XYZ file of C-alpha atoms in Angstrom:
442
model
C 10.202 -14.661 -19.030
C 7.961 -14.527 -22.076
C 4.910 -12.479 -22.962
C 3.377 -9.825 -20.722
C 2.251 -11.697 -17.581
C 0.007 -9.925 -15.140
C -0.585 -10.386 -11.467
C -4.111 -11.665 -11.389
C -4.967 -11.443 -7.740
C -4.973 -9.320 -4.646
C -1.516 -8.804 -3.169
C -0.639 -8.902 0.472
C -2.159 -8.449 2.927
C -5.245 -10.024 1.338
C -4.408 -12.872 -0.984
C -7.351 -15.030 -1.863
C -9.615 -13.226 -4.267
C -9.368 -13.468 -8.046
C -9.275 -10.185 -9.930
C -11.202 -9.286 -13.024
C -10.380 -6.535 -15.452
C -12.067 -3.265 -14.563
C -10.859 -0.907 -17.236
C -13.737 0.275 -19.416
C -13.255 0.812 -23.099
C -13.735 4.236 -24.603
C -16.978 2.973 -26.108
C -18.283 1.837 -22.758
C -17.499 5.229 -21.229
C -19.241 6.943 -24.102
C -22.261 4.716 -23.594
C -22.358 5.650 -19.924
C -22.199 9.319 -20.831
C -25.352 8.991 -22.911
C -27.177 6.608 -20.613
C -26.869 8.298 -17.272
C -29.750 6.406 -15.730
C -28.128 3.083 -16.508
C -24.576 3.873 -15.492
C -24.833 6.356 -12.664
C -23.231 9.826 -12.738
C -22.022 11.225 -16.021
C -18.226 10.885 -16.373
C -16.621 14.208 -15.552
C -19.593 15.540 -13.576
C -18.344 18.350 -11.380
C -17.758 17.913 -7.677
C -16.833 21.480 -7.011
C -17.850 23.806 -9.818
C -18.273 27.512 -9.225
C -17.340 28.830 -5.808
C -18.641 25.931 -3.750
C -16.486 23.435 -1.872
C -14.418 20.874 -3.738
C -15.627 17.414 -2.754
C -13.326 14.407 -2.396
C -13.675 11.075 -0.600
C -11.377 8.822 1.446
C -12.411 5.323 2.472
C -10.951 2.587 4.654
C -12.205 -0.306 6.786
C -13.016 0.582 10.391
C -14.318 -1.386 13.392
C -14.104 -4.761 11.648
C -12.760 -8.106 12.843
C -9.950 -7.934 10.291
C -7.570 -5.189 9.115
C -8.659 -1.673 10.112
C -7.242 1.638 8.910
C -9.085 4.352 10.887
C -6.067 6.659 10.677
C -6.562 7.165 6.935
C -9.981 8.876 6.982
C -8.918 10.666 10.185
C -5.823 12.006 8.421
C -7.969 13.062 5.454
C -10.270 15.060 7.729
C -7.273 16.701 9.444
C -5.818 17.636 6.063
C -9.105 19.148 4.927
C -9.402 21.183 8.133
C -5.836 22.423 7.734
C -6.369 23.453 4.102
C -9.564 25.306 4.987
C -8.014 26.983 7.994
C -5.427 28.488 5.643
C -7.827 29.867 3.055
C -8.620 26.748 1.065
C -7.173 26.035 -2.375
C -7.530 28.932 -4.793
C -9.958 30.383 -2.280
C -12.231 27.326 -2.264
C -12.917 25.012 0.645
C -12.047 21.312 0.544
C -14.914 19.053 1.622
C -13.667 15.615 2.697
C -16.213 12.801 2.734
C -15.308 9.449 4.285
C -16.688 5.958 3.949
C -16.233 2.632 5.738
C -15.893 -0.270 3.293
C -16.191 -2.776 6.201
C -13.591 -5.066 4.553
C -16.415 -6.258 2.327
C -16.850 -6.253 -1.460
C -20.409 -4.978 -1.160
C -19.276 -2.215 1.183
C -16.459 -1.221 -1.179
C -18.899 -0.980 -4.092
C -21.298 1.094 -1.957
C -18.519 3.540 -1.111
C -17.702 3.932 -4.809
C -21.351 4.455 -5.755
C -21.672 7.017 -2.995
C -18.620 8.838 -4.342
C -20.335 8.998 -7.750
C -23.652 10.127 -6.238
C -21.888 12.873 -4.256
C -20.064 14.074 -7.402
C -16.620 13.905 -5.826
C -13.734 14.973 -8.026
C -11.446 12.185 -6.740
C -11.105 9.369 -4.231
C -7.889 10.110 -2.330
C -5.592 8.207 -0.001
C -7.848 5.206 0.521
C -7.536 1.537 1.466
C -9.628 -1.395 0.261
C -8.795 -4.942 -0.652
C -11.657 -5.072 -3.167
C -10.347 -3.298 -6.242
C -12.522 -5.447 -8.467
C -15.602 -4.030 -6.696
C -14.832 -0.315 -6.351
C -12.912 0.533 -9.494
C -15.653 -0.244 -12.001
C -18.154 2.216 -10.439
C -15.430 4.863 -10.204
C -14.338 4.381 -13.811
C -17.915 4.466 -15.116
C -18.248 7.863 -13.437
C -14.813 9.097 -14.536
C -13.542 9.503 -10.959
C -9.750 9.163 -10.460
C -8.356 7.060 -7.619
C -5.294 8.836 -6.200
C -2.867 7.118 -3.842
C -4.474 3.870 -2.769
C -2.542 1.661 -0.352
C -1.301 -0.657 -3.119
C -3.124 -3.735 -1.824
C -4.574 -4.962 -5.117
C -3.298 -5.457 -8.644
C -5.959 -3.156 -10.081
C -4.269 -0.237 -8.328
C -1.378 -0.672 -10.782
C -3.350 -1.506 -13.934
C -6.483 0.639 -14.219
C -6.498 3.718 -16.476
C -7.842 6.020 -13.739
C -5.534 4.975 -10.888
C -2.630 7.130 -9.735
C -0.609 5.174 -7.143
C 1.984 6.920 -4.984
C 3.919 3.838 -3.839
C 4.998 0.462 -5.261
C 2.620 -1.675 -3.220
C 3.540 -5.189 -2.216
C 5.568 -5.990 -5.387
C 8.217 -3.413 -4.535
C 8.260 -4.371 -0.854
C 8.830 -8.074 -1.497
C 11.513 -7.456 -4.123
C 13.239 -5.061 -1.729
C 13.024 -7.525 1.131
C 14.705 -10.166 -1.030
C 17.521 -7.752 -1.821
C 18.078 -7.035 1.869
C 17.945 -10.655 3.012
C 20.322 -11.858 0.284
C 23.174 -10.081 2.071
C 22.236 -10.885 5.652
C 20.613 -14.328 5.736
C 21.431 -17.913 5.128
C 18.439 -20.042 4.038
C 15.276 -17.975 3.694
C 11.925 -19.614 4.409
C 8.847 -17.882 2.947
C 5.538 -18.769 4.598
C 2.697 -17.684 2.334
C -0.952 -18.547 1.595
C -1.778 -21.652 -0.413
C -3.784 -19.668 -2.977
C -3.576 -18.340 -6.525
C -2.437 -14.943 -5.280
C 0.000 -16.533 -2.866
C 1.567 -18.354 -5.802
C 2.933 -15.014 -7.055
C 4.805 -14.131 -3.865
C 7.862 -16.403 -4.221
C 8.717 -14.889 -7.616
C 8.619 -11.352 -6.190
C 10.769 -12.214 -3.171
C 13.110 -14.352 -5.279
C 13.673 -11.506 -7.740
C 15.456 -9.634 -4.969
C 17.245 -12.701 -3.582
C 18.521 -13.631 -7.055
C 19.849 -10.115 -7.664
C 21.840 -10.438 -4.464
C 23.289 -13.812 -5.508
C 21.150 -15.804 -3.082
C 19.330 -19.091 -3.627
C 15.531 -18.990 -3.935
C 13.496 -18.995 -0.744
C 12.020 -22.187 0.608
C 8.331 -22.038 -0.268
C 6.180 -22.998 2.716
C 2.433 -23.116 1.894
C -0.062 -22.401 4.689
C -3.827 -22.145 5.041
C -4.767 -18.470 5.056
C -7.614 -18.922 7.531
C -5.798 -21.028 10.141
C -6.197 -20.306 13.851
C -2.671 -21.561 14.631
C 0.502 -22.270 12.659
C 2.546 -24.481 14.988
C 3.283 -27.063 12.279
C 4.206 -24.456 9.685
C 6.447 -22.679 12.178
C 8.365 -25.928 12.752
C 8.753 -26.468 8.986
C 9.948 -22.903 8.470
C 12.458 -23.050 11.323
C 13.887 -26.368 10.138
C 14.416 -24.967 6.638
C 15.939 -21.747 7.931
C 18.498 -23.653 10.046
C 19.572 -26.252 7.473
C 22.812 -24.308 6.919
C 24.648 -24.369 10.231
C 27.160 -21.727 9.110
C 24.759 -18.860 8.302
C 21.814 -17.515 10.283
C 18.560 -18.227 8.504
C 15.506 -16.030 8.156
C 11.768 -16.683 8.238
C 9.490 -14.440 6.176
C 5.779 -14.701 7.132
C 3.654 -13.218 4.343
C 0.173 -14.101 5.510
C -1.509 -10.711 5.572
C -3.864 -10.320 8.493
C -2.896 -13.847 9.672
C 0.743 -12.857 10.104
C 0.043 -12.086 13.769
C -1.381 -15.568 14.239
C 1.764 -17.067 12.720
C 3.979 -14.889 14.906
C 2.115 -15.993 18.033
C 3.083 -19.595 17.193
C 6.576 -18.497 16.185
C 7.198 -16.720 19.479
C 6.590 -19.958 21.390
C 8.816 -22.058 19.128
C 11.765 -19.761 18.482
C 13.423 -20.353 21.883
C 15.006 -23.448 20.396
C 16.281 -21.461 17.403
C 17.750 -18.245 18.820
C 19.813 -17.503 15.691
C 16.819 -17.284 13.353
C 15.521 -13.791 12.606
C 12.263 -12.737 11.029
C 11.492 -10.296 8.254
C 8.353 -9.109 6.518
C 6.763 -6.168 4.718
C 4.518 -3.265 5.602
C 0.953 -4.384 5.010
C 1.563 -7.578 6.937
C 3.073 -5.544 9.795
C 3.139 -1.833 10.587
C 3.772 0.265 13.667
C 0.203 -0.206 14.862
C 0.612 -3.997 14.824
C 4.005 -3.788 16.506
C 2.469 -1.676 19.277
C -0.470 -4.038 19.787
C 1.755 -7.125 20.044
C 3.996 -5.891 22.807
C 6.359 -3.406 21.213
C 9.930 -4.028 22.299
C 8.926 -7.231 24.114
C 6.871 -8.502 21.190
C 7.702 -11.014 18.449
C 8.745 -8.390 15.879
C 11.668 -6.964 17.824
C 14.763 -7.189 15.610
C 12.792 -7.926 12.429
C 13.683 -6.429 9.073
C 10.679 -4.771 7.428
C 10.627 -3.096 4.056
C 8.544 0.067 3.668
C 7.806 2.685 0.998
C 8.802 5.846 2.804
C 11.401 7.243 5.198
C 10.924 6.288 8.860
C 8.564 8.487 10.837
C 11.388 10.200 12.708
C 12.731 11.628 9.431
C 12.378 15.433 9.281
C 10.653 15.122 5.924
C 7.516 14.205 7.862
C 7.613 17.369 9.970
C 4.956 19.163 7.934
C 2.552 16.239 8.273
C 3.174 16.106 12.016
C 2.538 19.835 12.275
C -0.819 19.420 10.550
C -1.746 16.537 12.840
C -0.806 18.582 15.898
C -2.788 21.629 14.708
C -5.936 19.835 13.516
C -6.064 16.459 15.234
C -4.215 16.811 18.514
C -5.208 13.962 20.827
C -6.803 11.882 18.036
C -5.272 8.507 18.750
C -6.477 7.108 15.449
C -3.674 8.995 13.701
C -0.214 7.522 14.215
C 2.417 9.413 12.146
C 4.347 6.139 11.876
C 1.454 4.278 10.227
C 1.947 3.670 6.489
C -1.739 4.286 5.817
C -1.591 7.729 7.441
C 1.577 8.492 5.507
C 0.083 7.360 2.202
C -2.973 9.527 2.813
C -0.762 12.561 3.435
C 1.139 11.967 0.196
C -2.057 11.371 -1.777
C -3.526 14.672 -0.577
C -0.236 16.370 -1.456
C -0.837 15.139 -5.019
C -4.437 16.387 -4.951
C -3.308 19.825 -3.771
C -0.784 20.031 -6.617
C -3.497 19.110 -9.113
C -5.938 21.731 -7.824
C -3.262 24.418 -7.791
C -2.412 23.551 -11.397
C -6.082 23.873 -12.391
C -6.144 27.255 -10.683
C -9.322 29.231 -11.270
C -10.605 26.828 -13.910
C -13.393 24.300 -13.559
C -12.687 21.616 -10.963
C -14.256 18.306 -11.865
C -13.305 14.658 -11.981
C -12.593 15.240 -15.667
C -10.215 18.168 -15.143
C -8.478 16.453 -12.223
C -7.916 13.348 -14.333
C -6.756 15.254 -17.405
C -4.345 17.348 -15.303
C -2.769 14.153 -13.976
C -2.646 12.598 -17.454
C -1.089 15.660 -19.072
C 2.309 15.137 -17.475
C 1.901 16.913 -14.130
C 4.936 16.314 -11.930
C 4.402 16.379 -8.169
C 7.114 16.914 -5.568
C 6.418 15.344 -2.168
C 9.314 16.956 -0.354
C 11.557 13.927 -0.740
C 9.097 11.428 0.736
C 8.869 9.847 -2.706
C 10.589 10.565 -6.007
C 8.890 13.237 -8.098
C 5.616 11.601 -9.096
C 4.069 11.554 -12.563
C 1.930 9.008 -14.382
C 2.754 8.220 -18.023
C 0.351 6.045 -20.024
C 2.577 3.021 -19.343
C 5.386 2.806 -16.802
C 8.645 0.889 -17.180
C 6.981 -2.046 -15.441
C 4.183 -2.524 -17.961
C 5.920 -5.627 -19.268
C 5.445 -7.457 -15.954
C 1.857 -6.412 -15.469
C 2.217 -3.094 -13.571
C 1.653 -0.338 -16.180
C 0.713 2.266 -13.558
C 3.452 1.504 -11.020
C 5.613 4.636 -11.148
C 7.342 4.563 -7.747
C 9.210 1.388 -6.859
C 11.273 2.997 -4.077
C 11.755 0.919 -0.926
C 13.284 1.664 2.449
C 14.777 -0.944 4.787
C 13.687 -0.658 8.408
C 14.226 -2.657 11.553
C 12.171 -2.948 14.744
C 14.363 -1.582 17.531
C 13.028 -0.836 20.968
C 9.510 -1.482 19.650
C 9.764 1.203 16.947
C 10.434 1.038 13.244
C 13.736 2.765 12.587
C 15.987 3.005 9.556
C 18.214 -0.051 9.245
C 21.941 0.457 8.872
C 23.285 -0.192 5.424
C 23.607 -3.947 4.860
C 26.889 -4.807 3.184
C 26.273 -6.075 -0.333
C 22.525 -5.378 -0.308
C 22.676 -2.071 -2.156
C 20.407 -0.538 0.503
C 21.422 2.930 1.547
C 18.399 5.031 2.450
C 15.826 4.747 -0.333
C 16.409 2.124 -3.063
C 14.612 1.868 -6.426
C 13.341 -1.662 -7.175
C 12.319 -0.991 -10.796
C 15.199 -2.944 -12.308
C 14.662 -5.841 -9.896
C 10.957 -6.084 -10.715
C 11.652 -5.914 -14.446
C 13.488 -9.236 -14.069
C 10.872 -10.906 -11.901
C 9.864 -14.251 -13.349
C 6.089 -13.958 -12.861
C 3.679 -16.531 -14.229
C-alpha cells in the first residue's frame, strides 16, 4: 500500500453516497466566530452555563421505511432521567433533546442546525448515515459529536468527532479473521457502488491474516427487491471446494434482509453453507423480526463491538433501563445502538465530572476531550481517549481509537458469545488495529 488512502464513502449499512470533507480550517472557524449571522451559533457558545441544565442532543431515524433506531433517543432520555434522579452532575440537571433525522440528508442537517440553535454542549450517542450533512453545521458551531454509530467515514476523520467503537472497518476485518479459521471459500455479496468497492479489502485484510484466500466478490444492486440470482452465484462459489464448508457474507446494509429472504429459499440444496455478517447489517432487533430461532440468521457468525448483552458488564445499563424506562419496548439492551448510546453518555458524564464546577460549554467539553482525558467504560470498551491522530491515520481513520471486535453467533434466536475458533485468534474481545493497518485500501 502506498500513500495515505482514505475511505471516501459511507460504510455499511448505507453504501451509496459519496463523502466530502467536512473539517473546517482554523481560519474558517475564526470567520464563523466573527460572522455569527452568516454561520449560525458562535463556536463554543454555552449550552449549560451557570446553574441551569446542561443541554445535549441525541438523534436517530424513527418511523421511516428504512433503518430505524428508536432505542437510541429512548436510551438517551432514560439516561438523562436517571442522572437527574440522582442529583444531576455536579448538582446540575441534564437536559436531553432528541431529533429524528428521517434517514434523509435534509433531516440530518436540520437536526444539526437545531442542535446549534439550542446551544447544546454535545451531540451524544447518535445515528445518521449522512455525515456529510450534519458534521459541517456542528463543526461551524464548535459542537463535538460523541459516540456516533460508526456508519460513515466522517465519524473517523473529523476533528470534532469522538467515536467509541471501530465502526464497520473493524467489524469486517474481524469477520475475516474469524472466517479464515472456520470456512472454506468465502463469498462476499456487496453493493455495486463506490463505497461497496472498499468492502472486499476490509474483509480480505482479516482473511489474509488468517492465511485464507481472498473472498469471492459478488456485486449486487443495492436497491433490488429480490436477490435470487445473486444467491445462486454466492452459493455456487461457496461450495466450489467440496472438502471445506463455505460461507456466504451478505453485506448489503438495509437490503441484507431482502437477500436473506432469497437465501432462505435456496439454501435447502446447500445445507453445509453457513452465513456470516456484521452488526449494522444485522442486530438483535432484525433477528427478532425475521423469526428468531426459526429465522434465516440462526447459526450465523456476526461480529460486534461489545460484549454480548448477557455479560454482567451491562448490568448497570440494564438497571437504569429498569428504573427509568421499564416497559419501553423501544429499548432492547441487546441492540448495538442502545449500547453505543449508553457508552457515549458514559463518556459525556466523565467529561462533565472532569470539568467540575467550571463553565460547561461545547468549547470546554471539546477541550476536555482533546486534553488527554481517559474514560473507563467498565470493560465494555478499552479505556477511551482521543489523540490528534490514531494509529490508523495512515489508512484514513485518524479518529478511530477502538478497533476491538467480539465474535458472536445466533443461537436459539439470540446473539451469544461464540466459542473460541481454533486458529482465529478470537478469545473474547480482539483488537483489529494491526489487521486494519495492513488493509490494502484504494
